[in-house]
Amino acid sequence: MHELGVTFHVMDHLEKVALENNASKICKVTLELGEVSTVIESYLQSCWKWACAKRPLFEGCELVVETLPAVTFCEGCEDTYATVEYGRVCPHCGSDKTYLLQGNEFNMKEIEVE
Amino acid sequence: MGDVRILEIKESVFADNDRRAHQLREELREKKVFLLNLMSSPGAGKTTTLVRTIEALKGEFTIGVMEADIDSDVDARTIAQTGAKSIQLHTGGMCHLDAEMTRQGVEGLGIEDVDLAILENVGNLVCPAEFDTGASKNAMILSVPEGHDKPLKYPLMFEVCDIVLINKTDVLPYFDFDIELVEQHIHKRNPRAKVIPICAKTGEGMDAWADWLRTEIKKWRAGE
């Protein structure tokens, strides 16, 4: 269960941030998730709910996930295209010399605390 | 209700782990301990390969092994029979080891007298690739029955590896596994990865693998 592992990892980090800022409650957490990252949002939401109930600081904490679109760069024609739609081969010139520019991110953006 | 404040974090989930991993790697470098992170799917032959590796190198290096599994100690027992120091780490359901767990493992193993420490990661091609353990080098084993398309399906795993061992070459006649094609797939994602076909059961390719380790350990100790 990959998502549960990363949920604990995120919560451990945010707990530290909250305590350093003298917060007694984390009400809302915003994460940025790339379209082709290895984390599935619906699983993450389920794990989040489950883990929140076990950590007083996160009681009732809302999880907001912002999706970052995946974009691939083609070295052949130096253009970009949507990764999810076209995969590894460039739809403009047919080259397979391509690499992911953006889309595998998993970032903690901000938290709302009391 | 108290005042609501917004705290900007703007950091990758993996950044904190990356920092810890970097710190552990530098500490190990100072102590001249080479840490190998060995990854693969379950059943690709990590433990059997390790037993052969220990046999090949135990005359030259003092070896310590950390076996990470969700449960049981069967792997640590198998390794202990080789005479190498070994401990079993339980990940408590977690699908990977992170830098902090690796540090605890290193401390549990005790590395004062160890030249080569080997971390046998949890059998999984996804999460272990995302969490840097602090190892000197990353190795993975892809076994013939898994198929030559794995580098396409799990690109990150192949991108983070310094070396890929293609194991179980003795069963090649029974599978549609194309070694040349798998090398192309690997090098497309990671041009610097070394690829060595081996068979841990028969010993094929084990000399080349042991040589690679010798060279890398030497470079590590020289501070390269």
mmCIF file of C-alpha atoms in Angstrom:
data_model
loop_
_atom_site.group_PDB
_atom_site.id
_atom_site.type_symbol
_atom_site.label_atom_id
_atom_site.label_comp_id
_atom_site.label_asym_id
_atom_site.label_seq_id
_atom_site.Cartn_x
_atom_site.Cartn_y
_atom_site.Cartn_z
ATOM 1 C CA MET A 1 0.000 0.000 0.000
ATOM 2 C CA HIS A 2 2.171 2.760 -1.379
ATOM 3 C CA GLU A 3 -0.201 5.646 -0.614
ATOM 4 C CA LEU A 4 -0.354 4.817 3.098
ATOM 5 C CA GLY A 5 3.435 4.961 3.365
ATOM 6 C CA VAL A 6 3.627 8.375 1.721
ATOM 7 C CA THR A 7 0.666 9.622 3.798
ATOM 8 C CA PHE A 8 2.580 8.869 7.013
ATOM 9 C CA HIS A 9 5.680 10.453 5.518
ATOM 10 C CA VAL A 10 3.786 13.671 4.669
ATOM 11 C CA MET A 11 2.046 13.784 8.065
ATOM 12 C CA ASP A 12 5.308 13.295 9.981
ATOM 13 C CA HIS A 13 6.797 16.254 8.151
ATOM 14 C CA LEU A 14 3.746 18.501 8.510
ATOM 15 C CA GLU A 15 3.474 17.728 12.231
ATOM 16 C CA LYS A 16 6.973 19.108 12.667
ATOM 17 C CA VAL A 17 6.146 22.225 10.653
ATOM 18 C CA ALA A 18 2.966 22.798 12.672
ATOM 19 C CA LEU A 19 4.733 22.410 16.021
ATOM 20 C CA GLU A 20 7.558 24.743 14.961
ATOM 21 C CA ASN A 21 4.872 27.337 14.192
ATOM 22 C CA ASN A 22 3.022 26.827 17.490
ATOM 23 C CA ALA A 23 -0.089 25.503 15.794
ATOM 24 C CA SER A 24 -2.459 23.253 17.713
ATOM 25 C CA LYS A 25 -4.450 21.994 14.739
ATOM 26 C CA ILE A 26 -3.945 21.459 11.001
ATOM 27 C CA CYS A 27 -7.263 22.213 9.270
ATOM 28 C CA LYS A 28 -6.336 21.898 5.614
ATOM 29 C CA VAL A 29 -3.399 20.539 3.590
ATOM 30 C CA THR A 30 -2.784 21.329 -0.075
ATOM 31 C CA LEU A 31 -0.596 18.964 -2.091
ATOM 32 C CA GLU A 32 0.479 19.163 -5.716
ATOM 33 C CA LEU A 33 0.426 15.878 -7.554
ATOM 34 C CA GLY A 34 1.839 15.336 -11.050
ATOM 35 C CA GLU A 35 -0.409 13.553 -13.514
ATOM 36 C CA VAL A 36 2.094 10.705 -13.969
ATOM 37 C CA SER A 37 3.442 10.488 -10.409
ATOM 38 C CA THR A 38 3.181 7.066 -8.787
ATOM 39 C CA VAL A 39 0.520 8.232 -6.334
ATOM 40 C CA ILE A 40 -3.193 7.716 -7.046
ATOM 41 C CA GLU A 41 -5.333 10.538 -5.687
ATOM 42 C CA SER A 42 -8.379 8.470 -4.696
ATOM 43 C CA TYR A 43 -6.209 6.027 -2.721
ATOM 44 C CA LEU A 44 -4.374 8.932 -1.145
ATOM 45 C CA GLN A 45 -7.689 10.492 -0.021
ATOM 46 C CA SER A 46 -8.784 7.186 1.588
ATOM 47 C CA CYS A 47 -5.477 6.750 3.396
ATOM 48 C CA TRP A 48 -5.577 10.378 4.488
ATOM 49 C CA LYS A 49 -9.003 10.009 6.085
ATOM 50 C CA TRP A 50 -7.929 6.863 7.880
ATOM 51 C CA ALA A 51 -4.672 8.356 9.159
ATOM 52 C CA CYS A 52 -6.318 11.659 10.244
ATOM 53 C CA ALA A 53 -8.525 9.788 12.695
ATOM 54 C CA LYS A 54 -5.397 8.437 14.402
ATOM 55 C CA ARG A 55 -3.541 11.733 14.793
ATOM 56 C CA PRO A 56 -5.051 14.429 17.038
ATOM 57 C CA LEU A 57 -3.301 17.271 15.184
ATOM 58 C CA PHE A 58 -5.011 16.209 11.927
ATOM 59 C CA GLU A 59 -8.521 15.607 13.301
ATOM 60 C CA GLY A 60 -10.990 16.455 10.503
ATOM 61 C CA CYS A 61 -8.196 17.856 8.326
ATOM 62 C CA GLU A 62 -9.195 18.427 4.705
ATOM 63 C CA LEU A 63 -6.848 17.234 1.944
ATOM 64 C CA VAL A 64 -6.812 19.262 -1.262
ATOM 65 C CA VAL A 65 -4.943 17.760 -4.206
ATOM 66 C CA GLU A 66 -4.012 20.006 -7.126
ATOM 67 C CA THR A 67 -3.093 18.124 -10.287
ATOM 68 C CA LEU A 68 -0.071 19.221 -12.324
ATOM 69 C CA PRO A 69 -0.389 18.204 -15.999
ATOM 70 C CA ALA A 70 2.316 15.963 -17.452
ATOM 71 C CA VAL A 71 4.328 17.548 -20.272
ATOM 72 C CA THR A 72 6.981 15.827 -22.383
ATOM 73 C CA PHE A 73 9.782 17.556 -24.311
ATOM 74 C CA CYS A 74 10.914 16.225 -27.700
ATOM 75 C CA GLU A 75 14.622 16.582 -28.532
ATOM 76 C CA GLY A 76 13.814 15.880 -32.195
ATOM 77 C CA CYS A 77 11.658 18.939 -32.886
ATOM 78 C CA GLU A 78 12.204 20.786 -29.575
ATOM 79 C CA ASP A 79 8.471 21.014 -29.000
ATOM 80 C CA THR A 80 6.359 19.857 -26.058
ATOM 81 C CA TYR A 81 3.239 17.709 -25.913
ATOM 82 C CA ALA A 82 0.763 16.140 -23.444
ATOM 83 C CA THR A 83 2.373 12.997 -21.990
ATOM 84 C CA VAL A 84 -0.772 11.136 -20.973
ATOM 85 C CA GLU A 85 -2.323 11.448 -24.442
ATOM 86 C CA TYR A 86 0.742 10.593 -26.565
ATOM 87 C CA GLY A 87 3.175 8.661 -24.350
ATOM 88 C CA ARG A 88 6.874 8.443 -25.277
ATOM 89 C CA VAL A 89 6.693 9.087 -29.032
ATOM 90 C CA CYS A 90 6.380 12.700 -30.193
ATOM 91 C CA PRO A 91 3.063 13.348 -32.014
ATOM 92 C CA HIS A 92 4.669 16.220 -33.988
ATOM 93 C CA CYS A 93 7.689 14.499 -35.552
ATOM 94 C CA GLY A 94 7.549 10.818 -34.486
ATOM 95 C CA SER A 95 10.864 10.935 -32.568
ATOM 96 C CA ASP A 96 11.272 8.778 -29.454
ATOM 97 C CA LYS A 97 14.059 10.953 -28.045
ATOM 98 C CA THR A 98 11.788 12.533 -25.487
ATOM 99 C CA TYR A 99 11.856 13.231 -21.766
ATOM 100 C CA LEU A 100 9.371 14.273 -19.111
ATOM 101 C CA LEU A 101 9.482 17.998 -18.332
ATOM 102 C CA GLN A 102 6.828 18.017 -15.655
ATOM 103 C CA GLY A 103 4.311 15.554 -14.231
ATOM 104 C CA ASN A 104 6.017 13.331 -11.647
ATOM 105 C CA GLU A 105 5.906 15.907 -8.850
ATOM 106 C CA PHE A 106 4.609 15.222 -5.392
ATOM 107 C CA ASN A 107 4.844 18.482 -3.459
ATOM 108 C CA MET A 108 3.555 19.861 -0.193
ATOM 109 C CA LYS A 109 2.266 23.288 -1.156
ATOM 110 C CA GLU A 110 0.727 24.810 1.970
ATOM 111 C CA ILE A 111 -1.165 24.055 5.142
ATOM 112 C CA GLU A 112 -3.859 25.920 7.039
ATOM 113 C CA VAL A 113 -3.359 25.831 10.805
ATOM 114 C CA GLU A 114 -4.974 27.143 13.968
ATOM 115 C CA MET B 1 -11.853 28.737 17.111
ATOM 116 C CA GLY B 2 -8.388 30.240 17.019
ATOM 117 C CA ASP B 3 -6.942 32.332 14.211
ATOM 118 C CA VAL B 4 -6.444 30.463 10.978
ATOM 119 C CA ARG B 5 -3.016 30.904 9.407
ATOM 120 C CA ILE B 6 -1.629 29.643 6.139
ATOM 121 C CA LEU B 7 1.907 28.235 6.178
ATOM 122 C CA GLU B 8 3.602 27.914 2.826
ATOM 123 C CA ILE B 9 5.691 24.760 2.514
ATOM 124 C CA LYS B 10 6.548 24.545 -1.195
ATOM 125 C CA GLU B 11 8.704 21.457 -0.939
ATOM 126 C CA SER B 12 8.714 18.039 -2.512
ATOM 127 C CA VAL B 13 7.435 15.238 -0.282
ATOM 128 C CA PHE B 14 10.744 13.485 -0.959
ATOM 129 C CA ALA B 15 13.009 16.492 -0.185
ATOM 130 C CA ASP B 16 13.316 15.747 3.520
ATOM 131 C CA ASN B 17 14.252 12.127 2.803
ATOM 132 C CA ASP B 18 16.734 13.229 0.124
ATOM 133 C CA ARG B 19 18.520 15.437 2.674
ATOM 134 C CA ARG B 20 18.747 12.624 5.226
ATOM 135 C CA ALA B 21 19.971 10.221 2.547
ATOM 136 C CA HIS B 22 22.676 12.647 1.457
ATOM 137 C CA GLN B 23 23.820 13.053 5.059
ATOM 138 C CA LEU B 24 23.987 9.291 5.644
ATOM 139 C CA ARG B 25 25.911 8.784 2.380
ATOM 140 C CA GLU B 26 28.527 11.358 3.404
ATOM 141 C CA GLU B 27 28.931 9.802 6.861
ATOM 142 C CA LEU B 28 29.444 6.371 5.290
ATOM 143 C CA ARG B 29 31.959 7.821 2.842
ATOM 144 C CA GLU B 30 33.992 9.215 5.730
ATOM 145 C CA LYS B 31 33.943 5.845 7.461
ATOM 146 C CA LYS B 32 34.905 4.149 4.167
ATOM 147 C CA VAL B 33 31.844 1.907 4.237
ATOM 148 C CA PHE B 34 30.328 1.096 0.848
ATOM 149 C CA LEU B 35 26.550 0.661 1.052
ATOM 150 C CA LEU B 36 24.835 -1.202 -1.775
ATOM 151 C CA ASN B 37 21.060 -0.883 -2.115
ATOM 152 C CA LEU B 38 19.756 -4.003 -3.850
ATOM 153 C CA MET B 39 16.250 -3.842 -5.292
ATOM 154 C CA SER B 40 13.990 -6.101 -7.374
ATOM 155 C CA SER B 41 10.509 -7.607 -7.599
ATOM 156 C CA PRO B 42 9.691 -10.343 -5.088
ATOM 157 C CA GLY B 43 11.240 -13.598 -6.272
ATOM 158 C CA ALA B 44 13.804 -12.180 -8.720
ATOM 159 C CA GLY B 45 16.613 -13.838 -6.746
ATOM 160 C CA LYS B 46 18.018 -11.147 -4.437
ATOM 161 C CA THR B 47 18.907 -13.487 -1.593
ATOM 162 C CA THR B 48 20.389 -16.223 -3.806
ATOM 163 C CA THR B 49 22.454 -13.607 -5.660
ATOM 164 C CA LEU B 50 23.627 -12.204 -2.325
ATOM 165 C CA VAL B 51 24.726 -15.617 -1.068
ATOM 166 C CA ARG B 52 26.849 -16.051 -4.243
ATOM 167 C CA THR B 53 28.181 -12.499 -3.946
ATOM 168 C CA ILE B 54 29.244 -13.062 -0.345
ATOM 169 C CA GLU B 55 31.000 -16.315 -1.329
ATOM 170 C CA ALA B 56 32.895 -14.454 -4.057
ATOM 171 C CA LEU B 57 33.969 -11.491 -1.941
ATOM 172 C CA LYS B 58 34.196 -12.642 1.680
ATOM 173 C CA GLY B 59 37.935 -13.228 1.422
ATOM 174 C CA GLU B 60 38.513 -9.576 0.480
ATOM 175 C CA PHE B 61 35.902 -7.622 2.411
ATOM 176 C CA THR B 62 34.022 -7.832 5.672
ATOM 177 C CA ILE B 63 30.391 -7.932 4.615
ATOM 178 C CA GLY B 64 27.250 -7.031 6.547
ATOM 179 C CA VAL B 65 23.731 -7.533 5.236
ATOM 180 C CA MET B 66 20.459 -5.855 6.166
ATOM 181 C CA GLU B 67 17.423 -7.813 5.041
ATOM 182 C CA ALA B 68 14.284 -5.703 4.774
ATOM 183 C CA ASP B 69 10.950 -7.442 4.624
ATOM 184 C CA ILE B 70 7.434 -6.761 5.760
ATOM 185 C CA ASP B 71 7.619 -9.853 7.964
ATOM 186 C CA SER B 72 9.647 -13.042 8.803
ATOM 187 C CA ASP B 73 13.383 -13.632 9.147
ATOM 188 C CA VAL B 74 13.926 -16.370 6.546
ATOM 189 C CA ASP B 75 16.264 -14.206 4.438
ATOM 190 C CA ALA B 76 18.442 -13.134 7.364
ATOM 191 C CA ARG B 77 18.794 -16.803 8.398
ATOM 192 C CA THR B 78 19.861 -17.772 4.874
ATOM 193 C CA ILE B 79 22.481 -15.012 4.823
ATOM 194 C CA ALA B 80 23.710 -15.903 8.322
ATOM 195 C CA GLN B 81 24.638 -19.377 7.015
ATOM 196 C CA THR B 82 27.275 -17.763 4.752
ATOM 197 C CA GLY B 83 29.056 -16.463 7.852
ATOM 198 C CA ALA B 84 28.336 -12.822 6.977
ATOM 199 C CA LYS B 85 26.900 -10.590 9.650
ATOM 200 C CA SER B 86 23.186 -10.070 8.999
ATOM 201 C CA ILE B 87 20.137 -8.492 10.556
ATOM 202 C CA GLN B 88 16.480 -8.535 9.621
ATOM 203 C CA LEU B 89 14.615 -5.238 9.391
ATOM 204 C CA HIS B 90 10.832 -5.300 9.567
ATOM 205 C CA THR B 91 9.177 -2.467 7.716
ATOM 206 C CA GLY B 92 5.854 -2.969 9.527
ATOM 207 C CA GLY B 93 3.797 -3.109 6.352
ATOM 208 C CA MET B 94 5.694 -0.334 4.571
ATOM 209 C CA CYS B 95 6.536 -1.028 0.949
ATOM 210 C CA HIS B 96 10.027 0.502 0.977
ATOM 211 C CA LEU B 97 12.890 1.672 3.180
ATOM 212 C CA ASP B 98 13.647 5.354 3.568
ATOM 213 C CA ALA B 99 16.889 7.009 4.688
ATOM 214 C CA GLU B 100 15.892 7.104 8.353
ATOM 215 C CA MET B 101 15.052 3.382 8.423
ATOM 216 C CA THR B 102 18.328 2.663 6.631
ATOM 217 C CA ARG B 103 20.226 4.645 9.262
ATOM 218 C CA GLN B 104 18.547 2.611 12.001
ATOM 219 C CA GLY B 105 19.503 -0.542 10.089
ATOM 220 C CA VAL B 106 23.124 0.573 9.750
ATOM 221 C CA GLU B 107 23.256 1.327 13.479
ATOM 222 C CA GLY B 108 21.638 -2.016 14.302
ATOM 223 C CA LEU B 109 24.068 -3.903 12.086
ATOM 224 C CA GLY B 110 27.122 -2.080 13.412
ATOM 225 C CA ILE B 111 29.533 -0.995 10.679
ATOM 226 C CA GLU B 112 32.783 -0.379 12.578
ATOM 227 C CA ASP B 113 34.275 -3.561 11.122
ATOM 228 C CA VAL B 114 32.285 -3.618 7.856
ATOM 229 C CA ASP B 115 33.695 -2.702 4.402
ATOM 230 C CA LEU B 116 30.686 -3.659 2.326
ATOM 231 C CA ALA B 117 27.180 -3.203 3.716
ATOM 232 C CA ILE B 118 24.323 -4.512 1.615
ATOM 233 C CA LEU B 119 20.724 -3.466 2.016
ATOM 234 C CA GLU B 120 18.276 -5.939 0.541
ATOM 235 C CA ASN B 121 15.302 -3.674 -0.039
ATOM 236 C CA VAL B 122 11.648 -4.742 0.028
ATOM 237 C CA GLY B 123 10.678 -6.650 -3.135
ATOM 238 C CA ASN B 124 8.906 -3.939 -5.123
ATOM 239 C CA LEU B 125 9.716 -1.975 -8.307
ATOM 240 C CA VAL B 126 7.806 1.201 -7.408
ATOM 241 C CA CYS B 127 8.400 2.864 -4.020
ATOM 242 C CA PRO B 128 12.017 1.814 -3.360
ATOM 243 C CA ALA B 129 12.930 3.828 -6.469
ATOM 244 C CA GLU B 130 11.409 6.994 -5.021
ATOM 245 C CA PHE B 131 13.038 6.930 -1.609
ATOM 246 C CA ASP B 132 16.809 7.439 -1.632
ATOM 247 C CA THR B 133 18.264 5.222 1.113
ATOM 248 C CA GLY B 134 21.655 6.922 1.307
ATOM 249 C CA ALA B 135 23.373 4.034 -0.472
ATOM 250 C CA SER B 136 26.667 4.473 -2.332
ATOM 251 C CA LYS B 137 25.252 2.663 -5.363
ATOM 252 C CA ASN B 138 21.880 1.267 -6.419
ATOM 253 C CA ALA B 139 21.593 -2.152 -8.028
ATOM 254 C CA MET B 140 18.539 -4.016 -9.226
ATOM 255 C CA ILE B 141 17.855 -7.537 -10.381
ATOM 256 C CA LEU B 142 15.473 -8.259 -13.229
ATOM 257 C CA SER B 143 14.831 -11.969 -13.672
ATOM 258 C CA VAL B 144 14.112 -13.571 -17.038
ATOM 259 C CA PRO B 145 10.577 -14.818 -16.163
ATOM 260 C CA GLU B 146 9.487 -11.222 -15.428
ATOM 261 C CA GLY B 147 9.855 -10.252 -19.086
ATOM 262 C CA HIS B 148 11.945 -7.764 -21.075
ATOM 263 C CA ASP B 149 9.263 -5.055 -20.994
ATOM 264 C CA LYS B 150 9.799 -4.150 -17.305
ATOM 265 C CA PRO B 151 12.053 -1.130 -18.016
ATOM 266 C CA LEU B 152 9.132 0.350 -19.975
ATOM 267 C CA LYS B 153 6.641 -0.303 -17.194
ATOM 268 C CA TYR B 154 8.763 0.803 -14.224
ATOM 269 C CA PRO B 155 11.017 3.484 -15.745
ATOM 270 C CA LEU B 156 11.969 5.206 -12.473
ATOM 271 C CA MET B 157 13.454 2.010 -11.007
ATOM 272 C CA PHE B 158 15.733 1.646 -14.033
ATOM 273 C CA GLU B 159 16.606 5.358 -13.993
ATOM 274 C CA VAL B 160 17.928 5.309 -10.426
ATOM 275 C CA CYS B 161 20.042 2.150 -10.842
ATOM 276 C CA ASP B 162 23.783 2.148 -11.478
ATOM 277 C CA ILE B 163 23.696 -1.506 -12.448
ATOM 278 C CA VAL B 164 21.038 -3.973 -13.598
ATOM 279 C CA LEU B 165 21.615 -7.716 -13.213
ATOM 280 C CA ILE B 166 19.564 -9.889 -15.566
ATOM 281 C CA ASN B 167 19.142 -13.028 -13.446
ATOM 282 C CA LYS B 168 18.047 -16.612 -14.163
ATOM 283 C CA THR B 169 19.689 -16.804 -17.603
ATOM 284 C CA ASP B 170 19.519 -20.611 -17.297
ATOM 285 C CA VAL B 171 15.804 -20.494 -18.133
ATOM 286 C CA LEU B 172 16.222 -18.267 -21.226
ATOM 287 C CA PRO B 173 15.332 -21.157 -23.621
ATOM 288 C CA TYR B 174 11.883 -21.387 -22.036
ATOM 289 C CA PHE B 175 10.911 -17.703 -22.163
ATOM 290 C CA ASP B 176 10.465 -15.107 -24.906
ATOM 291 C CA PHE B 177 13.009 -12.857 -23.229
ATOM 292 C CA ASP B 178 15.213 -10.787 -25.531
ATOM 293 C CA ILE B 179 18.442 -9.713 -23.774
ATOM 294 C CA GLU B 180 19.435 -7.243 -26.500
ATOM 295 C CA LEU B 181 16.011 -5.628 -26.420
ATOM 296 C CA VAL B 182 16.013 -5.310 -22.618
ATOM 297 C CA GLU B 183 19.396 -3.570 -22.793
ATOM 298 C CA GLN B 184 17.990 -1.125 -25.342
ATOM 299 C CA HIS B 185 14.966 -0.448 -23.127
ATOM 300 C CA ILE B 186 17.206 0.119 -20.087
ATOM 301 C CA HIS B 187 19.667 2.382 -21.909
ATOM 302 C CA LYS B 188 16.898 4.474 -23.394
ATOM 303 C CA ARG B 189 15.828 5.421 -19.870
ATOM 304 C CA ASN B 190 19.294 5.360 -18.312
ATOM 305 C CA PRO B 191 22.323 5.430 -20.658
ATOM 306 C CA ARG B 192 24.848 5.091 -17.791
ATOM 307 C CA ALA B 193 23.393 1.857 -16.342
ATOM 308 C CA LYS B 194 25.668 -1.165 -16.550
ATOM 309 C CA VAL B 195 23.858 -4.377 -17.544
ATOM 310 C CA ILE B 196 25.232 -7.824 -16.625
ATOM 311 C CA PRO B 197 23.414 -11.114 -17.360
ATOM 312 C CA ILE B 198 23.887 -13.545 -14.467
ATOM 313 C CA CYS B 199 22.584 -16.817 -13.136
ATOM 314 C CA ALA B 200 22.856 -16.936 -9.359
ATOM 315 C CA LYS B 201 22.058 -20.648 -9.431
ATOM 316 C CA THR B 202 24.790 -21.755 -11.862
ATOM 317 C CA GLY B 203 27.223 -18.914 -11.122
ATOM 318 C CA GLU B 204 27.231 -17.506 -14.671
ATOM 319 C CA GLY B 205 28.179 -13.825 -14.786
ATOM 320 C CA MET B 206 29.043 -13.700 -11.085
ATOM 321 C CA ASP B 207 32.696 -12.873 -11.826
ATOM 322 C CA ALA B 208 31.737 -9.793 -13.837
ATOM 323 C CA TRP B 209 29.369 -8.670 -11.064
ATOM 324 C CA ALA B 210 31.993 -9.208 -8.349
ATOM 325 C CA ASP B 211 34.520 -7.255 -10.446
ATOM 326 C CA TRP B 212 32.098 -4.356 -10.798
ATOM 327 C CA LEU B 213 31.630 -4.292 -7.003
ATOM 328 C CA ARG B 214 35.401 -4.444 -6.366
ATOM 329 C CA THR B 215 35.979 -1.496 -8.690
ATOM 330 C CA GLU B 216 33.174 0.587 -7.191
ATOM 331 C CA ILE B 217 34.268 -0.124 -3.597
ATOM 332 C CA LYS B 218 37.817 0.907 -4.497
ATOM 333 C CA LYS B 219 36.595 4.153 -6.075
ATOM 334 C CA TRP B 220 34.355 4.859 -3.065
ATOM 335 C CA ARG B 221 37.247 4.430 -0.633
ATOM 336 C CA ALA B 222 39.411 6.697 -2.755
ATOM 337 C CA GLY B 223 36.733 9.334 -2.332
ATOM 338 C CA GLU B 224 35.668 9.370 -5.986
#
